[in-house]
Coordinates of C-alpha atoms in Angstrom, one line a residue:
Chain A
X1 CA -33.5 -14.8 -23.2
X2 CA -34.3 -11.7 -21.1
X3 CA -37.7 -10.1 -21.5
X4 CA -38.1 -7.6 -24.4
X5 CA -37.5 -3.9 -24.2
X6 CA -40.7 -1.8 -25.2
X7 CA -40.5 1.9 -26.0
X8 CA -43.2 4.3 -26.3
X9 CA -42.8 6.4 -29.4
X10 CA -44.4 9.8 -29.2
X11 CA -45.3 11.6 -31.9
X12 CA -47.1 15.4 -32.4
X13 CA -49.8 15.3 -35.4
X14 CA -47.5 12.4 -37.1
X15 CA -44.2 14.2 -36.5
X16 CA -42.2 11.7 -34.2
X17 CA -40.5 13.3 -31.2
X18 CA -36.7 13.7 -31.3
X19 CA -36.7 12.6 -27.5
X20 CA -38.5 9.4 -28.3
X21 CA -35.9 8.3 -31.1
X22 CA -33.5 8.9 -28.3
X23 CA -35.7 6.6 -26.2
X24 CA -35.8 4.2 -29.1
X25 CA -31.7 4.3 -29.4
X26 CA -31.3 3.5 -25.7
X27 CA -33.9 0.6 -26.4
X28 CA -32.1 -0.8 -28.7
X29 CA -29.0 -0.3 -27.0
X30 CA -30.2 -2.3 -23.7
X31 CA -32.0 -4.7 -25.5
X32 CA -28.4 -6.0 -27.3
X33 CA -26.6 -5.8 -24.0
X34 CA -29.7 -8.0 -22.4
X35 CA -29.5 -10.0 -25.8
X36 CA -33.1 -9.5 -26.5
X37 CA -35.2 -7.6 -28.8
X38 CA -36.9 -4.1 -29.1
X39 CA -40.4 -2.9 -29.8
X40 CA -41.8 0.5 -30.2
X41 CA -45.3 1.2 -29.9
X42 CA -46.9 4.3 -31.7
X43 CA -50.7 5.0 -31.0
X44 CA -52.7 7.5 -33.1
X45 CA -55.6 7.6 -35.9
X46 CA -55.6 6.5 -39.3
X47 CA -54.4 10.3 -40.5
X48 CA -51.8 11.1 -37.7
X49 CA -50.1 7.4 -37.9
X50 CA -48.2 6.9 -41.3
X51 CA -45.7 4.8 -43.0
X52 CA -42.8 7.3 -42.4
X53 CA -43.2 7.0 -38.8
X54 CA -43.0 3.1 -39.0
X55 CA -39.9 3.1 -41.4
X56 CA -38.6 5.4 -39.2
X57 CA -38.8 3.6 -36.1
X58 CA -37.6 0.5 -37.7
X59 CA -34.8 2.9 -39.1
X60 CA -33.7 3.4 -35.9
X61 CA -33.7 -0.2 -35.1
X62 CA -37.0 -1.7 -33.6
X63 CA -37.2 -5.1 -34.0
X64 CA -41.0 -5.1 -34.3
X65 CA -43.6 -1.6 -34.6
X66 CA -46.9 -1.8 -32.9
X67 CA -49.0 0.5 -34.0
X68 CA -52.4 1.3 -32.2
X69 CA -54.9 2.6 -33.8
X70 CA -58.5 4.6 -33.2
X71 CA -60.2 7.2 -34.7
X72 CA -60.3 8.6 -31.1
X73 CA -56.3 9.0 -30.7
X74 CA -56.4 12.4 -33.4
X75 CA -56.0 14.4 -30.6
X76 CA -54.4 12.3 -28.0
X77 CA -54.8 12.5 -24.1
X78 CA -52.6 11.4 -21.5
X79 CA -55.3 9.1 -20.2
X80 CA -56.1 7.4 -23.2
X81 CA -52.5 7.0 -24.0
X82 CA -51.7 5.2 -20.9
X83 CA -54.8 2.6 -21.4
X84 CA -53.6 1.9 -24.7
X85 CA -50.1 1.2 -23.5
X86 CA -51.2 -0.5 -20.7
X87 CA -53.2 -3.0 -23.0
X88 CA -50.1 -3.3 -25.2
X89 CA -47.8 -4.1 -22.0
X90 CA -50.4 -6.7 -21.0
X91 CA -49.7 -9.0 -24.3
X92 CA -46.2 -8.2 -24.4
X93 CA -45.1 -8.5 -21.2
X94 CA -41.6 -6.6 -21.7
X95 CA -39.3 -6.3 -18.7
X96 CA -38.2 -3.1 -19.4
X97 CA -40.5 0.1 -20.6
X98 CA -38.9 3.2 -22.1
X99 CA -40.6 6.7 -23.0
X100 CA -38.9 10.0 -23.6
X101 CA -39.2 12.8 -20.8
X102 CA -41.8 15.4 -22.7
X103 CA -44.6 16.9 -20.7
X104 CA -47.1 13.8 -22.3
X105 CA -44.3 11.1 -21.6
X106 CA -44.0 12.4 -17.8
X107 CA -47.5 12.8 -17.6
X108 CA -48.0 8.7 -18.8
X109 CA -45.5 7.3 -16.9
X110 CA -46.4 8.5 -13.8
X111 CA -49.8 7.1 -14.2
X112 CA -48.9 3.7 -15.8
X113 CA -46.3 3.2 -12.7
X114 CA -49.5 4.0 -10.8
X115 CA -51.4 1.6 -12.6
X116 CA -48.9 -1.2 -12.4
X117 CA -47.1 -0.5 -8.9
X118 CA -44.1 -0.9 -10.9
X119 CA -40.6 1.0 -10.6
X120 CA -40.2 4.1 -11.9
X121 CA -37.0 6.0 -13.1
X122 CA -37.6 9.8 -14.2
X123 CA -35.6 11.9 -16.3
X124 CA -32.8 8.7 -17.2
X125 CA -29.6 10.5 -18.1
X126 CA -28.0 6.6 -18.3
X127 CA -28.7 3.0 -18.4
X128 CA -26.1 0.9 -17.4
X129 CA -25.8 -2.7 -17.3
X130 CA -24.4 -4.4 -14.2
X131 CA -24.3 -7.8 -13.8
X132 CA -27.5 -9.0 -14.6
X133 CA -29.3 -5.9 -13.8
X134 CA -29.5 -2.3 -14.9
X135 CA -29.0 0.7 -13.2
X136 CA -30.6 4.0 -13.9
X137 CA -28.9 7.1 -13.5
X138 CA -31.0 10.2 -12.8
X139 CA -30.5 14.1 -11.4
X140 CA -32.1 14.7 -8.4
X141 CA -32.4 18.2 -6.1
X142 CA -32.5 20.1 -10.0
X143 CA -29.3 18.5 -11.3
X144 CA -27.2 18.8 -8.1
X145 CA -26.9 15.3 -7.4
X146 CA -27.1 11.9 -9.5
X147 CA -28.6 9.0 -8.0
X148 CA -28.2 5.8 -9.4
X149 CA -31.1 3.2 -9.2
X150 CA -32.1 -0.5 -9.2
X151 CA -35.3 -1.6 -9.9
X152 CA -36.6 -4.3 -7.1
X153 CA -38.9 -5.6 -9.4
X154 CA -40.0 -6.2 -13.4
X155 CA -41.0 -4.7 -15.1
X156 CA -40.0 -1.1 -14.4
X157 CA -40.2 2.0 -16.3
X158 CA -37.5 4.6 -17.5
X159 CA -38.1 8.2 -18.8
X160 CA -35.4 9.4 -20.9
X161 CA -34.3 12.8 -20.8
X162 CA -33.9 14.6 -24.0
X163 CA -30.3 14.4 -25.0
X164 CA -29.3 11.0 -23.3
X165 CA -28.1 9.8 -26.1
X166 CA -26.8 10.1 -29.7
X167 CA -28.8 9.6 -32.4
X168 CA -27.9 6.7 -34.6
X169 CA -29.7 4.6 -37.3
X170 CA -29.6 0.9 -37.1
X171 CA -32.1 -0.6 -40.4
X172 CA -33.8 -3.3 -39.3
X173 CA -36.6 -4.7 -41.7
X174 CA -39.8 -3.0 -40.6
X175 CA -42.1 -5.9 -38.8
X176 CA -45.5 -3.8 -38.6
X177 CA -48.4 -5.1 -36.4
X178 CA -51.5 -2.9 -36.6
X179 CA -53.4 -3.2 -33.9
X180 CA -57.6 -1.5 -33.4
X181 CA -57.2 0.0 -29.7
X182 CA -59.5 0.6 -27.2
X183 CA -59.2 4.0 -25.8
X184 CA -60.6 2.8 -22.5
X185 CA -61.9 5.0 -19.9
X186 CA -61.3 8.7 -20.3
X187 CA -62.1 11.5 -18.3
X188 CA -60.1 14.1 -19.9
X189 CA -61.7 15.9 -23.0
X190 CA -59.6 17.9 -25.5
X191 CA -60.8 21.0 -26.1
X192 CA -57.8 22.9 -28.5
X193 CA -54.1 23.3 -28.9
X194 CA -51.5 25.8 -30.1
X195 CA -48.2 24.9 -31.4
X196 CA -45.4 27.1 -32.2
X197 CA -43.8 25.4 -35.2
X198 CA -41.8 28.3 -35.8
X199 CA -39.1 27.4 -33.2
X200 CA -36.8 25.1 -32.3
X201 CA -38.2 23.2 -29.1
X202 CA -35.6 24.6 -26.0
X203 CA -35.3 20.9 -24.7
X204 CA -34.7 19.3 -28.1
X205 CA -32.4 22.1 -29.3
X206 CA -28.8 20.8 -30.3
X207 CA -27.7 24.3 -29.5
X208 CA -29.0 26.7 -26.7
X209 CA -27.7 30.0 -26.6
X210 CA -29.2 31.5 -23.2
X211 CA -29.3 35.4 -21.7
X212 CA -29.0 36.1 -18.4
X213 CA -29.4 39.4 -16.1
X214 CA -26.0 40.9 -17.7
X215 CA -28.3 41.2 -21.0
X216 CA -30.5 43.7 -19.7
X217 CA -33.2 42.6 -21.4
X218 CA -31.4 44.4 -24.9
X219 CA -30.0 41.3 -26.4
X220 CA -32.7 39.1 -27.2
X221 CA -32.1 40.1 -31.2
X222 CA -28.6 39.0 -31.1
X223 CA -29.4 36.3 -29.2
X224 CA -32.3 34.9 -31.4
X225 CA -29.8 35.7 -34.4
X226 CA -26.8 33.4 -32.9
X227 CA -29.3 30.7 -32.1
X228 CA -30.4 30.8 -35.8
X229 CA -26.9 30.7 -36.7
X230 CA -26.9 27.5 -35.2
X231 CA -30.4 26.2 -36.1
X232 CA -30.9 26.1 -32.1
X233 CA -33.0 27.5 -29.2
X234 CA -33.0 30.7 -27.2
X235 CA -32.6 30.0 -23.5
X236 CA -33.0 32.3 -20.2
X237 CA -32.1 32.2 -16.5
X238 CA -34.7 32.9 -14.1
X239 CA -33.4 36.3 -13.4
X240 CA -34.0 37.2 -17.1
X241 CA -37.5 35.8 -16.9
X242 CA -38.1 37.4 -13.8
X243 CA -37.6 40.5 -15.5
X244 CA -39.9 39.8 -18.3
X245 CA -37.3 39.6 -20.7
X246 CA -38.0 36.2 -21.8
X247 CA -41.0 34.3 -21.8
X248 CA -41.0 31.5 -18.8
X249 CA -41.2 28.6 -21.4
X250 CA -37.7 29.7 -22.3
X251 CA -36.1 29.4 -18.4
X252 CA -33.6 26.7 -18.1
X253 CA -33.0 25.8 -14.4
X254 CA -34.3 23.9 -11.2
X255 CA -37.7 25.5 -11.6
X256 CA -37.8 25.8 -15.3
X257 CA -36.5 23.7 -17.9
X258 CA -33.3 21.2 -17.8
X259 CA -31.6 20.8 -21.3
X260 CA -28.9 18.8 -22.2
X261 CA -27.7 20.2 -25.8
X262 CA -24.6 19.9 -27.3
X263 CA -23.6 23.1 -26.8
X264 CA -25.0 25.7 -24.4
X265 CA -23.8 29.4 -25.0
X266 CA -24.4 31.2 -21.8
X267 CA -24.6 35.0 -22.4
X268 CA -24.4 37.5 -19.9
X269 CA -25.1 34.5 -16.7
X270 CA -23.6 34.8 -13.8
X271 CA -24.2 30.9 -12.5
X272 CA -26.7 31.0 -10.0
X273 CA -26.8 27.1 -8.3
X274 CA -30.1 27.0 -9.7
X275 CA -29.4 27.6 -13.2
X276 CA -26.3 25.4 -13.3
X277 CA -28.7 22.6 -12.0
X278 CA -30.3 23.1 -15.1
X279 CA -27.9 22.8 -18.0
X280 CA -24.7 20.9 -16.3
X281 CA -25.5 17.8 -18.3
X282 CA -25.1 19.9 -21.8
X283 CA -21.9 18.3 -23.9
X284 CA -20.1 21.5 -24.3
X285 CA -20.5 24.9 -22.3
X286 CA -19.4 28.4 -23.6
X287 CA -19.7 31.6 -21.0
X288 CA -19.5 35.0 -21.9
X289 CA -19.3 37.6 -19.1
X290 CA -18.1 40.7 -18.6
X291 CA -17.3 39.5 -14.9
X292 CA -14.3 37.5 -14.6
X293 CA -15.4 36.2 -11.2
X294 CA -18.6 34.9 -12.5
X295 CA -19.4 31.3 -11.1
X296 CA -20.4 30.5 -14.6
X297 CA -16.7 30.3 -16.1
X298 CA -15.8 27.5 -13.6
X299 CA -18.7 25.5 -15.3
X300 CA -17.8 26.2 -18.5
X301 CA -15.4 24.7 -21.2
X302 CA -14.3 27.9 -22.8
X303 CA -15.0 31.2 -21.4
X304 CA -14.9 34.6 -23.0
X305 CA -14.5 37.9 -20.5
X306 CA -15.9 40.6 -22.4
X307 CA -19.3 42.5 -23.0
X308 CA -21.7 39.8 -24.9
X309 CA -22.8 42.7 -26.7
X310 CA -19.6 43.0 -28.9
X311 CA -18.9 38.9 -29.1
X312 CA -22.0 37.5 -29.8
X313 CA -23.1 39.2 -33.3
X314 CA -19.1 38.3 -34.1
X315 CA -19.6 34.7 -33.5
X316 CA -22.9 34.8 -35.4
X317 CA -21.2 36.0 -38.3
X318 CA -18.2 33.4 -38.2
X319 CA -20.9 30.5 -37.5
X320 CA -22.8 32.0 -40.8
X321 CA -19.8 32.4 -43.0
X322 CA -18.9 28.9 -42.1
X323 CA -22.2 27.3 -42.9
X324 CA -22.5 29.6 -46.1
X325 CA -19.1 28.1 -47.2
X326 CA -20.2 24.6 -46.1
Chain B
X1 CA -65.4 24.3 -2.9
X2 CA -63.3 22.5 -1.0
X3 CA -60.1 22.5 -1.8
X4 CA -56.7 20.1 -0.4
X5 CA -53.5 21.1 -1.6
X6 CA -50.6 18.5 -1.5
X7 CA -47.6 20.0 -0.5
X8 CA -43.9 19.0 0.4
X9 CA -41.1 20.5 2.2
X10 CA -37.7 20.6 0.6
X11 CA -34.5 22.1 0.4
X12 CA -34.5 25.6 -0.5
X13 CA -33.2 25.7 -4.5
X14 CA -30.3 27.7 -3.3
X15 CA -28.9 24.8 -0.9
X16 CA -25.8 23.5 -1.8
X17 CA -26.4 19.7 -1.5
X18 CA -24.2 17.4 -0.3
X19 CA -23.8 13.0 0.0
X20 CA -24.1 11.9 3.3
X21 CA -21.7 9.3 4.8
X22 CA -23.6 6.2 3.4
X23 CA -23.4 7.7 -0.4
X24 CA -27.0 7.0 -0.6
X25 CA -28.5 10.0 0.6
X26 CA -27.9 13.7 1.4
X27 CA -26.8 15.5 4.4
X28 CA -30.0 17.3 5.6
X29 CA -28.3 19.4 8.6
X30 CA -27.9 22.8 8.0
X31 CA -29.9 22.7 5.0
X32 CA -33.2 25.9 4.9
X33 CA -36.4 23.9 4.4
X34 CA -39.0 25.8 2.6
X35 CA -42.3 24.8 0.7
X36 CA -41.6 23.3 -2.8
X37 CA -41.8 26.0 -5.0
X38 CA -44.5 24.3 -7.4
X39 CA -46.6 23.8 -4.5
X40 CA -46.5 27.3 -3.6
X41 CA -48.1 27.9 -7.0
X42 CA -50.8 25.1 -6.0
X43 CA -51.5 27.2 -2.9
X44 CA -52.1 30.3 -4.3
X45 CA -54.1 29.0 -6.8
X46 CA -56.3 27.5 -4.1
X47 CA -56.6 30.4 -2.1
X48 CA -57.4 32.6 -5.1
X49 CA -60.0 29.8 -6.1
X50 CA -61.6 29.9 -2.5
X51 CA -61.4 33.9 -2.8
X52 CA -63.6 33.9 -5.6
X53 CA -66.0 30.6 -5.3
X54 CA -66.0 30.3 -1.1
X55 CA -65.0 27.1 0.7
X56 CA -62.1 26.2 2.1
X57 CA -58.4 24.8 1.4
X58 CA -56.7 22.4 3.5
X59 CA -53.0 21.8 3.2
X60 CA -51.6 18.1 3.8
X61 CA -48.3 17.3 3.9
X62 CA -46.2 14.2 4.7
X63 CA -42.8 15.1 7.2
X64 CA -41.8 15.6 10.8
X65 CA -42.5 18.2 13.1
X66 CA -40.3 20.7 11.4
X67 CA -43.0 20.5 8.5
X68 CA -45.5 22.3 11.0
X69 CA -43.4 26.0 9.7
X70 CA -44.5 24.9 6.0
X71 CA -48.2 24.3 6.9
X72 CA -48.1 27.5 9.2
X73 CA -46.6 29.9 6.1
X74 CA -49.4 28.0 3.9
X75 CA -51.5 29.0 6.9
X76 CA -50.2 32.3 6.6
X77 CA -51.1 32.7 2.9
X78 CA -54.7 31.8 3.4
X79 CA -54.9 28.2 4.1
X80 CA -57.8 27.4 6.9
X81 CA -56.6 23.9 7.6
X82 CA -53.7 21.9 8.0
X83 CA -53.2 18.2 8.4
X84 CA -49.5 17.1 8.9
X85 CA -48.9 13.0 8.6
X86 CA -45.8 12.6 11.1
X87 CA -45.0 8.8 10.8
X88 CA -41.6 7.4 10.1
X89 CA -42.9 4.8 7.9
X90 CA -44.7 7.5 5.6
X91 CA -41.6 9.7 5.4
X92 CA -39.7 6.8 4.2
X93 CA -41.8 5.8 1.5
X94 CA -41.3 6.3 -2.3
X95 CA -43.3 7.9 -4.5
X96 CA -46.1 5.5 -5.0
X97 CA -46.1 4.9 -1.0
X98 CA -46.6 8.1 -0.8
X99 CA -49.3 8.9 -3.2
X100 CA -51.0 5.8 -1.5
X101 CA -50.9 7.4 1.8
X102 CA -51.9 10.7 0.4
X103 CA -55.0 9.0 -1.3
X104 CA -56.1 6.9 1.6
X105 CA -56.0 9.9 3.9
X106 CA -57.7 11.9 1.0
X107 CA -60.1 9.1 0.7
X108 CA -61.9 10.0 4.0
X109 CA -61.8 13.9 3.2
X110 CA -64.4 16.1 1.3
X111 CA -62.8 17.6 -1.6
X112 CA -63.9 19.1 -5.4
X113 CA -60.6 20.0 -6.2
X114 CA -57.2 18.8 -5.3
X115 CA -53.8 20.8 -6.2
X116 CA -50.6 19.4 -6.2
X117 CA -46.8 20.9 -7.6
X118 CA -46.0 19.4 -10.9
X119 CA -42.7 18.1 -8.9
X120 CA -40.8 18.3 -5.7
X121 CA -37.2 20.0 -6.5
X122 CA -35.8 17.4 -4.3
X123 CA -36.8 14.0 -5.8
X124 CA -37.9 15.4 -9.1
X125 CA -40.0 12.2 -9.6
X126 CA -43.1 14.3 -11.2
X127 CA -45.0 11.1 -9.8
X128 CA -47.2 11.9 -6.6
X129 CA -49.8 14.1 -8.2
X130 CA -50.8 11.9 -11.3
X131 CA -50.2 8.8 -9.1
X132 CA -53.0 10.1 -6.2
X133 CA -55.6 10.6 -9.2
X134 CA -55.3 7.5 -10.2
X135 CA -55.4 5.8 -6.6
X136 CA -58.4 8.3 -6.1
X137 CA -59.9 7.4 -9.7
X138 CA -60.4 10.7 -10.8
X139 CA -59.3 13.2 -13.7
X140 CA -55.9 14.2 -13.5
X141 CA -54.5 17.5 -15.4
X142 CA -50.8 18.0 -15.3
X143 CA -48.4 21.6 -16.0
X144 CA -51.8 23.7 -15.6
X145 CA -50.8 27.3 -16.5
X146 CA -54.5 28.4 -16.1
X147 CA -57.6 27.2 -14.8
X148 CA -61.3 28.5 -15.1
X149 CA -64.0 26.5 -13.1
X150 CA -67.9 26.6 -13.9
X151 CA -70.6 24.1 -13.8
X152 CA -69.0 21.4 -12.0
X153 CA -66.2 21.3 -14.6
X154 CA -62.7 22.6 -15.0
X155 CA -61.1 24.0 -18.0
X156 CA -57.5 24.2 -18.3
X157 CA -54.6 25.2 -20.2
X158 CA -51.6 23.2 -19.9
X159 CA -48.1 23.1 -21.3
X160 CA -46.7 20.7 -23.8
X161 CA -43.6 20.7 -25.5
X162 CA -43.6 23.3 -28.4
X163 CA -47.2 24.8 -26.9
X164 CA -50.2 25.0 -25.3
X165 CA -53.0 22.3 -24.8
X166 CA -56.8 23.2 -23.5
X167 CA -58.3 20.1 -21.7
X168 CA -61.4 19.8 -19.5
X169 CA -62.7 17.5 -17.2
X170 CA -65.3 17.2 -14.4
X171 CA -64.8 17.8 -10.7
X172 CA -63.5 16.5 -8.4
X173 CA -60.4 16.5 -10.3
X174 CA -56.4 16.7 -9.7
X175 CA -54.5 19.8 -11.2
X176 CA -50.5 19.6 -11.0
X177 CA -49.1 22.9 -11.2
X178 CA -46.6 24.9 -13.9
X179 CA -44.9 28.3 -13.5
X180 CA -46.7 30.9 -15.0
X181 CA -49.9 29.8 -13.3
X182 CA -49.7 32.6 -10.8
X183 CA -47.5 34.6 -8.6
X184 CA -47.5 33.4 -5.0
X185 CA -48.1 36.2 -2.6
X186 CA -45.6 37.2 0.1
X187 CA -46.9 36.4 3.6
X188 CA -48.5 39.5 5.4
X189 CA -48.1 40.1 9.6
X190 CA -51.5 40.2 10.2
X191 CA -51.8 36.7 8.0
X192 CA -49.0 35.0 10.1
X193 CA -50.6 36.5 13.3
X194 CA -53.4 34.7 12.0
X195 CA -51.7 31.3 11.2
X196 CA -50.3 31.4 14.9
X197 CA -53.6 30.8 16.4
X198 CA -54.8 28.1 13.6
X199 CA -54.2 24.4 14.7
X200 CA -52.7 21.9 12.7
X201 CA -53.7 18.4 12.9
X202 CA -50.7 16.1 13.3
X203 CA -51.7 12.4 12.8
X204 CA -49.4 9.1 12.2
X205 CA -50.6 6.4 10.2
X206 CA -51.8 4.1 12.9
X207 CA -54.3 7.2 13.6
X208 CA -55.7 7.9 10.1
X209 CA -56.2 3.7 9.9
X210 CA -53.7 3.5 7.2
X211 CA -51.5 0.3 6.4
X212 CA -48.0 1.0 6.3
X213 CA -46.7 1.5 2.7
X214 CA -45.1 -1.6 1.0
X215 CA -41.8 -1.7 0.6
X216 CA -39.9 0.5 -2.0
X217 CA -40.1 -1.2 -5.4
X218 CA -36.6 0.5 -6.4
X219 CA -34.0 1.2 -4.4
X220 CA -31.2 3.9 -4.7
X221 CA -27.8 2.8 -4.6
X222 CA -25.3 5.3 -5.2
X223 CA -25.6 9.1 -5.1
X224 CA -22.9 10.8 -6.7
X225 CA -22.2 14.6 -8.0
X226 CA -22.4 15.2 -11.6
X227 CA -19.1 14.9 -13.3
X228 CA -18.1 18.1 -14.5
X229 CA -14.5 18.1 -15.8
X230 CA -15.1 21.6 -17.5
X231 CA -11.8 23.2 -18.2
X232 CA -12.8 26.7 -17.6
X233 CA -10.4 27.8 -20.3
X234 CA -10.5 31.4 -20.5
X235 CA -9.7 32.5 -24.4
X236 CA -7.7 35.9 -24.4
X237 CA -7.3 38.3 -26.9
X238 CA -6.5 41.9 -27.4
X239 CA -9.9 42.5 -29.0
X240 CA -13.0 41.1 -29.0
X241 CA -12.6 39.6 -32.6
X242 CA -9.5 38.1 -31.6
X243 CA -11.4 36.3 -28.5
X244 CA -14.2 35.3 -31.1
X245 CA -11.9 33.9 -33.4
X246 CA -10.3 31.9 -30.8
X247 CA -13.6 30.6 -29.8
X248 CA -14.8 29.7 -33.4
X249 CA -11.5 27.6 -33.6
X250 CA -11.6 26.0 -30.7
X251 CA -15.1 24.9 -31.4
X252 CA -14.1 23.5 -35.2
X253 CA -11.4 21.7 -33.5
X254 CA -13.4 19.8 -31.1
X255 CA -16.1 19.4 -34.3
X256 CA -18.8 21.2 -32.8
X257 CA -19.3 23.3 -36.3

């Protein structure tokens, strides 16, 4: 049997990250193909780790769940988490380590790969099995090119980009191992944090409604309304962010966030190459723009050539009606 | 305050990237090379810290002769010294190899603070900054949008998913940058003239007494263009209402609603 797959599942104050569950699904799929098992690892304090987390990990297919507990892990810093994860890796000696591509996950994976001298595939879109090895597909040059990568040694680390796989449950019996873990040498001190729970996180949203220069900064309300009708998030092009119409956190593109939602609605976005790089892995793209020659139309599945101020509210109305009628 | 900025020259973000004949690399001719946008934030922040706290800023980069342009631009912004590591073995290194070379180089230099871009917009790997900190055994704070220095400590505001986090560490430390940290300045004509007179230190790995990096731990087997088989179907209708109806129907048919 091949060496196991180890998935680090990240949570924020006891709530599992969606991308971590996606990593669990990827891990399960790879483990099945390699005829091995998948172990999910979570770390936190007594207060932040509860049965619901463990049950969820088993429900998505973890053969084993390892819970690393330490009172100091209430507010987790990437250095402490990396130490905890390395200790688990040492005892479990997996063949592949998976994380979700959150800010925390990327930070930890970079530390881990330096610590272990291990190969790393950052922001993976796909893990394929080829012969007896794995091929990792990841975007480079801001998504203008995809790179296919093979690891030359084991274990390797792959960091899964949000939206890389559909969440599918695969119930396993919960096999839980609770460990008292050491935080090891740490040099970062947590001071405080501010979390905006009122909005869906852009990189985790199933639907993204993005505004560009064509909104003239006057469409925030209608974009927000459409995003809410879908239960999604608002994004923006760099031009719209530079104009101050949207916060930096909403920027999609090569120097902003890379998103892979199920549905991406580009409103008043012309489709500069840097923007396309940030959204071209979306499953379905809809473009709404007055300019029939906007490059975004050739990158869209469906296009509407019209005024977004007319079209967007009409779509919102229709979605609301459909959702209200179940 | 001695500050080192880790910098990389990359294809400009507006570049159209093509795959080379070998199918595993990109065509580098005809590309316009610029300072990695996240490294520009690092340069600007370093210069601002120097302007407030005194000291000097050194830009370190691995590259070929053309990387001198990047260092000159950094100097025109206000960087004092530049070190170019020009060595084919260094250029061919992977992220970990690069980090090892940079850490070995920095190990012989004085620093209180190291600034680096969160990622280079070519390989998008996010590894070099944290890996350098790991090898130098100093604290690393990633995705910084604001920093405050006092009493040998640095407090940072950093991006986390869904919010912001405030973290503190002792100096020396390494920070990686996030958009929002600052707006990099434009180079001025006097700045450019002054930069022309500054000396760029160019060294090979042998000059620096650094062993060649070990072989890469991963291999690029192929590069491909993203498959965008999008239909680009324009929904025609006489009124906005008709077009909206067509879209909603199309999305329903495809099970997106």
